[in-house]
Amino acid sequence: MNPQSPSEEKKDKKKKSKLEFKPHVLPSRKQKKPFLLNREKKKCILYSTLATILLIVFTNITRCHDAILKEAVYQALTTIDVESKNENMQRAKSIPSPLLRKKHHPIAGLNCKDHGGPSDPSEMVYWDDIPADSKYVSPFYDEEKYITFEPDRGGWNNIRMAYEAILVLAHATGRTLVLPPEKEMYLLWDGEGKKSFTFNDFFHLESISKEHKGMNIITMEEFLKKKAITGQLKRRKTQEVYLPPDNKTDWNGQDLDPLWKYLRRVGKYPNWDPEKCIAAIPSDKDGNNIQVLKQMMADLQSGKYGPIPDPDKEFINNPVPVDAEPIYRLREMLAGRKELCTYNESLQKEPLLHFKMEYERDSFDSSARMLTHFYAFIFFQDWKQDLFYKRFVRDHIRYIDDIMCAAARIVEAVRERSRNYNRANLKGLYDSWHVRRGDFQYTHVKVGVDELYKESEEQLRDGSKSLYIATDERDKSFFEPLRQTYDVMFMDDFMHLIEGVNPNYYGMLDQLVASRGEVFFGTYYSTLSGYINRMRGYYSTKNKSEGYELGALQSYYFLPHDIKHDMTHYQAVRPAHFMREYPTSWRDIDKSLK
């Protein structure tokens, strides 16, 4: 190899420096050398950078588009969900949380599978499920207006009777019904079971509130939280915000007198006395209807439509048609009353109506006691509304399944025993009595067993059927003489069938078992006997029993003698209304459905 000259070596080094790739080293702060790249590489880097930027921009545009699309879909779904929730909340407004937590109970039929049997309780069913009725809404409907009330302080059937009237008034006036707090009820304090009650312990109120568009029911606690604690209730005299005692909302099981005093001060008491006036509900909001109703009463009192009727004479087996003109229907239910208590425009504007309860236990002459049947007190200008409310009570204010099924087990056993007593009695028919003794204030109808036997002997005939006696008499030896003639039975004979049932339901069981008797004898003045007869009226209509067209029943009273046969024929309402029930509550009440 020939040695290179120094000049050639220098040229060769320059050539190599251009061809060799040396990794780029970032210069230190002290060593600042240029970052040299050839033109082609610069172009590649520039294009690569531009491509990367475009890719990033495109990707972000795509992501934004997807995000916008997703957001739009989400918003749509959220809106639908919110609207759905709002709908549900609106629906739930009318029902208190305790009722919402209860399993919904369908109205139709009776299933005792989960209530201890029997397998076939169908004979206990007198009510009906009428879809058209569930859609009816009062023309006065406003769920932000309310009715509160103080329960009657008498026995259970007086309490129930007053409650029916308040319930009908609440629905008819379109107001939300506020249930009283749980509290002990007179004579319902037996045994070790529950002793503080509200009406939901006896009736399926959750079904009414859920299935009827026009009926809202809430608890007192919910009402106080919503309206009182928020400062929306004012003392009527001063119009100042008036809070409940100690700002309390939960009054269950407590002394309720302070609560009632509070509600009397913030609510409007209509001052309607069932013994003196008839509560008139106009057919709609048209103010002219109030004047029409008042003129009707004035015309009746003036004699324009004949003399004031005597219900003991004029309407015997001669009922006014249920779809008659309002004035003739009003004339039939006067029962000596000369005034109308109208649901006028002033009352319609009141946010809260409160019905108080005041009376002396030994007197029924009180202007602040709803001691009346709803159908004997409330008059509807529209006959279809009148029949609707009679069906409403029949179909909804019936005892809860626990009570109905326990009674069905006893009825089944009573029929079996009656068949065994008389083999010719294939249907297991039995007769029934209700003998009220205990603390009954009407002592002239509290008589000895010999007189009870004497008064009923003709109707019970030869004693070929067993006799079920519903009674509050604890000493059953009182009835011992009857065993010489009848196969006598009491609830005591069937206690093995109702183990676990609250003893405070026993009176209701007695009612139901007695109501299925073929011939029934009751105690006049007793609202327990009265309700037995009303249920017998419902059964008679459903089964189209003899005389059902006029509302007649095979029911009698032991005493007084002059009213013994009153239930065997049609008779209009008469004072005092509570002493018995009347056929107008069950006769032809389905006519408006035809």
XYZ file of C-alpha atoms in Angstrom:
594
model
C 0.000 0.000 0.000
C 1.389 3.269 -1.038
C 1.630 5.772 1.623
C -0.646 8.786 1.188
C 0.669 12.191 1.028
C -0.419 14.551 3.796
C -2.666 16.448 1.438
C -4.419 13.252 0.287
C -4.886 12.081 3.870
C -6.530 15.356 4.742
C -8.923 15.080 1.786
C -9.764 11.498 2.717
C -10.659 12.508 6.293
C -13.000 15.230 5.032
C -14.699 12.700 2.755
C -15.223 10.237 5.613
C -16.603 12.932 7.864
C -19.378 13.489 5.367
C -20.251 9.786 5.028
C -20.008 8.509 8.628
C -23.173 8.748 10.881
C -22.418 10.017 14.302
C -25.155 9.921 16.952
C -26.342 13.348 17.992
C -25.335 14.355 21.434
C -27.163 17.226 23.038
C -24.719 19.894 23.791
C -24.184 20.955 27.327
C -24.953 24.505 28.337
C -21.298 25.275 27.920
C -21.000 23.359 24.653
C -23.405 24.808 22.130
C -23.033 23.042 18.809
C -25.566 23.283 16.004
C -28.013 20.430 15.426
C -27.177 19.660 11.834
C -29.594 17.671 9.662
C -29.628 17.377 5.931
C -32.452 18.786 3.807
C -34.148 15.426 3.126
C -34.296 14.512 6.767
C -35.726 17.918 7.588
C -38.468 17.374 5.035
C -39.260 13.924 6.464
C -39.445 15.278 9.976
C -41.619 18.186 8.810
C -44.046 15.889 6.986
C -44.064 13.465 9.890
C -44.819 16.274 12.293
C -47.597 17.617 10.084
C -49.059 14.135 9.742
C -48.927 13.665 13.503
C -50.645 17.005 14.051
C -53.335 16.145 11.524
C -53.813 12.741 13.141
C -54.160 14.325 16.570
C -56.623 16.891 15.233
C -58.673 14.217 13.457
C -58.632 11.992 16.533
C -59.778 14.838 18.756
C -62.512 15.777 16.297
C -63.693 12.172 16.304
C -63.534 12.029 20.077
C -65.482 15.279 20.352
C -68.071 13.983 17.933
C -68.403 10.771 19.928
C -68.561 12.701 23.176
C -71.217 15.042 21.803
C -73.197 12.095 20.507
C -72.868 10.246 23.801
C -73.841 13.363 25.732
C -76.896 13.843 23.543
C -77.961 10.239 24.066
C -77.271 10.501 27.790
C -79.255 13.709 28.076
C -82.174 12.136 26.234
C -82.127 9.075 28.434
C -81.692 11.193 31.550
C -84.611 13.392 30.555
C -86.801 10.343 30.042
C -85.653 8.922 33.369
C -86.225 12.202 35.194
C -89.679 12.555 33.665
C -90.442 8.998 34.682
C -89.195 9.666 38.183
C -91.195 12.867 38.368
C -94.303 10.976 37.293
C -93.685 8.381 39.974
C -93.054 11.083 42.550
C -96.299 12.772 41.583
C -98.063 9.460 41.981
C -96.362 8.812 45.291
C -97.329 12.248 46.601
C -100.796 11.011 47.329
C -99.668 7.937 49.266
C -97.754 7.989 52.542
C -94.535 6.070 52.770
C -96.019 3.522 55.212
C -98.686 2.676 52.636
C -96.109 2.560 49.837
C -94.111 0.029 51.806
C -97.149 -2.223 52.099
C -97.601 -4.835 49.407
C -100.340 -3.757 47.027
C -103.552 -5.630 47.694
C -105.854 -6.108 44.685
C -109.517 -5.382 45.357
C -111.125 -8.282 43.533
C -111.848 -11.581 45.272
C -110.421 -13.043 48.457
C -107.428 -15.364 48.619
C -106.713 -16.926 52.011
C -103.706 -18.995 50.962
C -101.319 -16.757 52.915
C -103.765 -16.142 55.765
C -104.337 -19.610 57.190
C -107.116 -20.714 54.826
C -109.726 -21.822 54.016
C -109.106 -22.936 50.448
C -112.431 -21.532 49.232
C -113.515 -18.347 51.058
C -115.649 -17.079 48.171
C -118.900 -17.005 50.137
C -117.456 -14.194 52.270
C -117.036 -11.897 49.254
C -119.771 -9.282 48.901
C -117.668 -6.563 47.252
C -116.866 -6.026 43.602
C -114.009 -4.766 41.439
C -115.367 -2.137 39.044
C -112.608 -0.658 36.835
C -114.782 2.260 35.731
C -115.242 3.345 39.351
C -111.483 3.512 39.923
C -111.215 6.230 37.256
C -113.762 8.605 38.778
C -112.352 11.918 40.007
C -114.407 14.521 41.853
C -114.973 17.805 39.973
C -113.531 19.513 43.078
C -110.308 17.486 43.039
C -107.275 19.304 44.472
C -104.652 17.171 46.209
C -103.224 20.276 47.918
C -106.433 20.692 49.918
C -106.930 18.468 52.953
C -109.368 16.962 55.446
C -108.325 16.066 58.974
C -110.638 14.575 61.567
C -110.873 13.364 65.129
C -112.100 9.748 65.419
C -115.267 9.066 67.355
C -114.621 8.139 70.979
C -117.265 5.446 71.155
C -116.903 1.754 70.332
C -115.417 0.368 67.138
C -118.583 0.470 65.028
C -119.260 4.092 65.938
C -115.663 4.844 64.944
C -116.075 2.959 61.654
C -119.387 4.655 60.891
C -117.938 8.159 61.343
C -114.838 7.223 59.360
C -116.965 6.117 56.395
C -118.650 9.523 56.345
C -115.326 11.382 56.465
C -113.817 9.166 53.757
C -116.751 9.851 51.433
C -116.567 13.589 52.149
C -112.834 13.600 51.370
C -113.306 11.869 48.021
C -116.407 13.881 47.106
C -114.698 17.207 47.838
C -111.512 16.089 46.076
C -109.391 16.558 49.190
C -106.469 14.524 50.488
C -107.544 12.539 53.550
C -105.176 12.710 56.520
C -105.338 9.646 58.765
C -105.241 10.190 62.532
C -102.164 8.876 64.372
C -102.205 5.409 65.904
C -104.052 5.427 69.200
C -105.926 3.081 71.529
C -109.598 2.824 70.600
C -112.411 2.371 73.087
C -112.737 -1.289 74.138
C -110.015 -2.417 71.685
C -107.399 -3.087 74.327
C -107.664 -6.835 74.959
C -104.813 -9.339 75.039
C -101.109 -8.865 74.518
C -101.275 -7.963 70.814
C -101.334 -4.572 69.201
C -103.515 -2.044 71.027
C -102.776 1.207 69.192
C -104.554 1.355 65.855
C -105.145 3.483 62.825
C -107.665 2.735 60.087
C -105.109 0.971 57.912
C -105.131 -1.820 60.530
C -108.719 -2.666 59.584
C -109.160 -1.732 55.912
C -107.026 -2.010 52.769
C -106.412 1.711 52.460
C -103.350 1.125 50.274
C -105.676 -0.329 47.644
C -107.965 2.695 47.745
C -105.102 5.144 47.440
C -103.315 3.251 44.675
C -106.257 2.111 42.580
C -108.454 5.220 42.728
C -107.275 8.256 40.786
C -109.482 10.549 42.818
C -108.440 9.390 46.300
C -105.303 10.506 48.136
C -104.599 9.266 51.664
C -101.616 10.292 53.796
C -100.542 9.900 57.410
C -100.730 12.676 59.982
C -96.936 12.636 60.281
C -96.530 13.193 56.553
C -99.093 15.998 56.587
C -97.412 17.809 59.485
C -93.978 17.523 57.865
C -95.281 18.803 54.554
C -97.633 21.562 55.702
C -97.127 22.438 59.370
C -93.368 22.391 59.989
C -92.822 24.289 56.732
C -94.933 27.171 58.037
C -97.829 26.748 55.614
C -100.525 26.471 58.298
C -101.788 29.643 59.921
C -103.889 30.354 62.954
C -107.284 31.275 61.559
C -107.914 34.159 63.969
C -104.616 35.992 63.420
C -103.351 34.567 60.097
C -99.946 34.103 61.728
C -97.810 31.049 61.019
C -98.704 28.487 63.669
C -96.450 25.496 64.308
C -97.632 22.256 65.970
C -96.967 21.733 69.696
C -93.218 21.259 70.290
C -92.803 21.077 66.490
C -93.824 17.449 66.840
C -94.833 15.436 63.767
C -94.971 11.868 65.126
C -97.993 11.561 67.435
C -98.448 7.790 67.261
C -99.477 6.276 70.591
C -99.489 9.645 72.388
C -102.043 11.943 73.978
C -103.741 13.523 70.970
C -105.624 16.357 72.689
C -102.851 18.940 71.993
C -102.818 17.899 68.333
C -106.597 18.224 68.023
C -106.504 21.688 69.628
C -103.848 22.721 67.127
C -105.811 21.455 64.118
C -108.972 23.166 65.361
C -107.068 26.464 65.320
C -105.604 26.111 61.823
C -108.430 24.216 60.098
C -111.932 25.274 59.140
C -114.676 23.380 60.982
C -117.780 23.351 58.725
C -120.124 23.084 61.739
C -122.284 20.443 60.064
C -124.656 18.668 62.457
C -126.007 15.410 60.924
C -129.105 15.553 63.133
C -130.050 19.038 61.934
C -128.859 19.347 58.355
C -128.075 17.362 55.221
C -124.617 17.816 53.680
C -125.290 18.696 50.033
C -122.599 18.157 47.392
C -123.264 20.020 44.122
C -122.735 18.131 40.878
C -119.858 20.409 39.814
C -118.143 23.744 40.497
C -120.854 25.818 38.844
C -121.861 28.274 41.573
C -125.478 28.237 40.387
C -125.862 24.699 41.733
C -125.581 25.980 45.301
C -128.614 28.185 44.741
C -130.464 25.330 43.040
C -129.884 23.095 46.068
C -130.983 25.777 48.527
C -134.128 26.439 46.510
C -134.927 22.727 46.530
C -134.884 22.657 50.332
C -136.959 25.850 50.504
C -139.548 24.353 48.141
C -139.771 21.169 50.206
C -140.214 23.075 53.458
C -142.883 25.320 51.914
C -144.982 22.309 50.922
C -144.605 22.864 47.186
C -143.985 19.138 46.749
C -146.503 17.975 49.322
C -146.347 17.660 53.092
C -143.087 16.806 54.806
C -142.975 13.002 54.549
C -143.179 10.638 57.494
C -140.505 7.982 56.758
C -142.371 5.452 58.917
C -145.362 5.603 56.569
C -144.841 7.134 53.135
C -141.938 5.077 51.824
C -142.726 1.622 53.223
C -141.927 -0.727 50.311
C -142.210 2.346 48.100
C -138.684 3.614 47.464
C -137.956 6.631 45.320
C -136.073 5.420 42.209
C -132.317 5.818 42.622
C -132.157 7.844 39.379
C -135.067 10.158 40.245
C -134.872 13.952 40.045
C -132.734 15.433 42.862
C -135.661 17.025 44.684
C -137.499 13.712 45.079
C -134.386 11.933 46.312
C -133.776 14.771 48.770
C -137.377 14.606 49.985
C -136.999 10.913 50.800
C -133.927 11.453 52.998
C -135.117 14.519 54.952
C -135.714 12.512 58.156
C -137.053 15.595 59.927
C -134.182 17.897 58.940
C -134.954 21.383 57.643
C -131.531 22.672 56.614
C -128.888 22.029 53.977
C -125.194 22.220 54.755
C -123.802 22.936 51.296
C -120.257 22.532 50.096
C -120.313 26.124 48.916
C -117.687 28.255 47.189
C -116.347 29.522 50.504
C -115.671 26.005 51.808
C -114.267 24.973 48.433
C -111.510 27.593 48.846
C -110.477 26.434 52.324
C -107.062 24.686 52.283
C -107.877 22.580 55.360
C -111.205 21.313 56.679
C -111.057 19.825 60.163
C -113.896 17.785 61.665
C -113.743 17.841 65.430
C -115.422 15.418 67.804
C -117.070 16.476 71.045
C -119.800 14.715 72.952
C -120.946 13.442 76.306
C -120.763 9.644 76.466
C -124.331 9.372 77.793
C -125.808 11.567 75.072
C -125.896 11.572 71.286
C -127.218 15.133 71.158
C -124.022 16.853 70.044
C -123.271 19.173 67.151
C -119.676 17.955 66.893
C -120.042 14.235 66.395
C -120.310 12.383 63.091
C -122.665 9.780 64.568
C -124.421 8.983 61.319
C -124.266 6.792 58.246
C -122.645 8.457 55.242
C -125.697 7.760 53.052
C -128.074 9.217 55.657
C -126.119 12.482 55.846
C -124.509 13.234 52.467
C -126.757 14.131 49.537
C -125.437 14.234 45.971
C -127.156 16.409 43.405
C -125.995 13.956 40.712
C -127.607 10.516 41.226
C -124.680 8.744 39.553
C -122.298 10.250 42.099
C -124.633 9.098 44.864
C -124.511 5.484 43.655
C -120.771 5.670 43.055
C -120.114 6.487 46.715
C -122.398 3.714 47.940
C -120.403 1.266 45.800
C -117.169 2.907 46.905
C -117.902 2.057 50.542
C -119.203 -1.429 49.705
C -116.194 -2.348 47.579
C -113.397 -0.748 49.587
C -114.340 -0.315 53.217
C -114.290 -4.005 53.971
C -112.136 -5.746 56.556
C -108.556 -6.782 55.763
C -107.846 -10.318 54.573
C -106.556 -11.487 57.967
C -109.995 -10.774 59.430
C -112.020 -11.993 56.442
C -110.103 -15.280 56.230
C -110.306 -15.970 59.967
C -114.078 -15.444 59.762
C -114.245 -17.708 56.689
C -112.617 -20.537 58.669
C -115.211 -20.180 61.412
C -118.116 -20.029 58.938
C -116.840 -23.195 57.266
C -116.688 -24.966 60.647
C -120.124 -23.672 61.703
C -121.670 -25.011 58.500
C -120.020 -28.393 59.013
C -121.337 -28.580 62.564
C -124.822 -27.568 61.407
C -124.762 -30.358 58.792
C -123.763 -32.862 61.462
C -126.505 -31.587 63.767
C -129.152 -32.177 61.095
C -128.155 -34.529 58.261
C -130.995 -33.156 56.142
C -129.328 -29.721 56.261
C -127.029 -30.389 53.299
C -126.011 -26.736 52.867
C -125.060 -26.333 56.503
C -127.449 -23.423 57.002
C -127.456 -21.803 60.429
C -129.233 -18.939 62.167
C -127.507 -16.189 64.113
C -128.004 -13.706 66.914
C -126.188 -10.663 68.130
C -126.828 -10.078 71.824
C -125.285 -6.867 73.133
C -124.832 -6.737 76.882
C -121.614 -5.403 78.417
C -121.606 -1.613 78.895
C -124.586 -1.030 76.589
C -126.334 2.183 77.668
C -129.773 1.297 76.244
C -130.780 -0.916 79.144
C -134.411 -1.368 78.063
C -133.282 -3.726 75.295
C -130.996 -5.705 77.620
C -133.278 -8.559 78.627
C -133.008 -12.074 80.004
C -132.441 -15.172 77.889
C -136.055 -16.314 78.303
C -137.324 -13.161 76.616
C -134.732 -13.477 73.844
C -136.007 -16.993 73.202
C -139.632 -15.890 73.271
C -139.096 -13.000 70.825
C -137.257 -15.159 68.278
C -139.092 -18.483 68.614
C -141.530 -17.890 65.763
C -138.866 -16.933 63.201
C -136.394 -19.663 64.181
C -139.208 -22.218 64.007
C -138.286 -25.729 65.122
C -134.615 -25.221 65.841
C -133.592 -27.576 63.046
C -130.570 -25.402 62.331
C -127.638 -24.601 64.582
C -127.583 -21.176 66.242
C -124.466 -19.008 66.279
C -124.506 -16.272 68.932
C -122.266 -13.221 68.623
C -122.080 -11.540 72.003
C -119.938 -9.569 74.408
C -121.389 -11.590 77.329
C -118.386 -13.295 78.935
C -120.465 -15.664 81.079
C -121.829 -18.069 78.475
C -123.897 -19.887 81.106
C -126.347 -17.004 80.607
C -127.421 -18.780 77.386
C -127.547 -22.302 78.835
C -131.390 -22.627 78.730
C -131.253 -22.302 74.930
C -129.424 -25.618 74.602
C -132.678 -27.439 75.352
C -133.928 -26.305 71.920
C -130.944 -25.259 69.818
C -127.443 -26.396 68.974
C -125.813 -23.236 70.348
C -122.374 -22.071 69.233
C -120.083 -19.191 70.157
C -116.731 -18.009 68.891
C -115.265 -19.686 71.982
C -115.983 -23.040 70.314
C -113.671 -22.219 67.408
C -110.676 -20.592 69.051
C -108.385 -23.282 67.630
C -109.133 -21.875 64.169
C -108.038 -18.327 64.972
C -104.814 -18.826 66.910
C -102.572 -15.809 66.481
C -105.424 -13.466 65.551
C -105.415 -10.226 67.554
C -108.199 -10.488 70.199
C -109.230 -6.946 69.308
C -110.485 -8.319 65.985
C -112.896 -10.767 67.666
C -115.868 -8.390 67.473
C -115.350 -8.070 63.718
C -115.152 -11.853 63.369
C -118.439 -12.162 65.261
C -120.003 -9.650 62.854
C -118.908 -11.565 59.783
C -119.965 -14.992 61.057
C -123.359 -13.651 62.175
C -123.850 -11.934 58.807
C -123.878 -15.331 57.059
C -126.759 -16.678 59.143
C -129.976 -17.493 57.277
C -132.184 -15.749 59.847
C -130.639 -13.055 62.025
C -131.799 -11.402 65.245
C -129.982 -8.273 66.376
C -129.938 -5.692 69.142
C -131.579 -2.397 68.238
C -129.443 0.744 68.835
C -126.295 -1.372 68.403
C -124.121 -0.232 65.493
C -122.519 -3.686 65.539
C -125.915 -5.256 64.767
C -126.514 -2.503 62.241
C -123.349 -3.291 60.301
C -124.226 -6.999 60.297
C -127.453 -6.053 58.541
C -125.696 -3.852 55.998
C -123.348 -6.707 55.080
C -126.383 -8.989 54.862
C -127.843 -6.448 52.438
C -124.708 -6.610 50.294
C -124.828 -10.432 50.314
C -128.551 -10.434 49.534
C -128.044 -8.210 46.495
C -125.084 -10.225 45.233
C -126.947 -13.529 45.646
C -130.306 -12.073 44.519
C -131.983 -13.452 47.619
C -135.725 -13.242 48.116
C -136.831 -9.616 48.472
C -133.513 -8.122 47.311
C -135.260 -5.795 44.827
C -136.598 -3.779 47.771
C -133.590 -4.368 50.011
C -135.608 -6.665 52.301
C -133.775 -9.068 54.638
C -134.573 -12.021 56.881
C -133.426 -9.910 59.815
C -135.256 -8.973 63.006
C -134.783 -7.155 66.298
C -135.593 -8.683 69.673
C -136.940 -5.372 70.998
C -138.671 -2.916 70.872
C -141.708 -4.735 69.540
C -142.778 -2.002 67.132
C -139.561 -2.213 65.129
C -139.049 -5.981 65.247
C -139.849 -6.475 61.530
C -138.347 -3.242 60.184
C -135.573 -4.959 58.231
C -138.005 -7.208 56.355
C -139.239 -4.345 54.165
C -138.019 -1.141 52.544
C -138.010 1.917 54.762
C -136.492 5.371 54.291
C -133.911 6.864 56.646
C -135.339 8.174 59.892
C -133.892 9.789 63.024
C -131.785 8.907 64.901
C -129.865 7.555 61.937
C -127.265 5.467 63.763
C -129.738 3.124 65.483
C -130.001 0.831 62.462
C -128.977 0.571 58.790
C -131.221 1.260 55.794
C -131.756 -0.459 52.409
C -130.836 2.704 50.522
C -127.187 1.837 51.206
C -127.312 -1.459 49.278
C -130.462 -1.467 47.125
C -129.978 -0.956 43.352
C -126.625 0.795 43.785
C -125.174 -0.761 40.605
C -127.849 0.796 38.389
C -125.610 3.544 37.017
C -123.315 0.842 35.590
C -126.025 -0.670 33.394
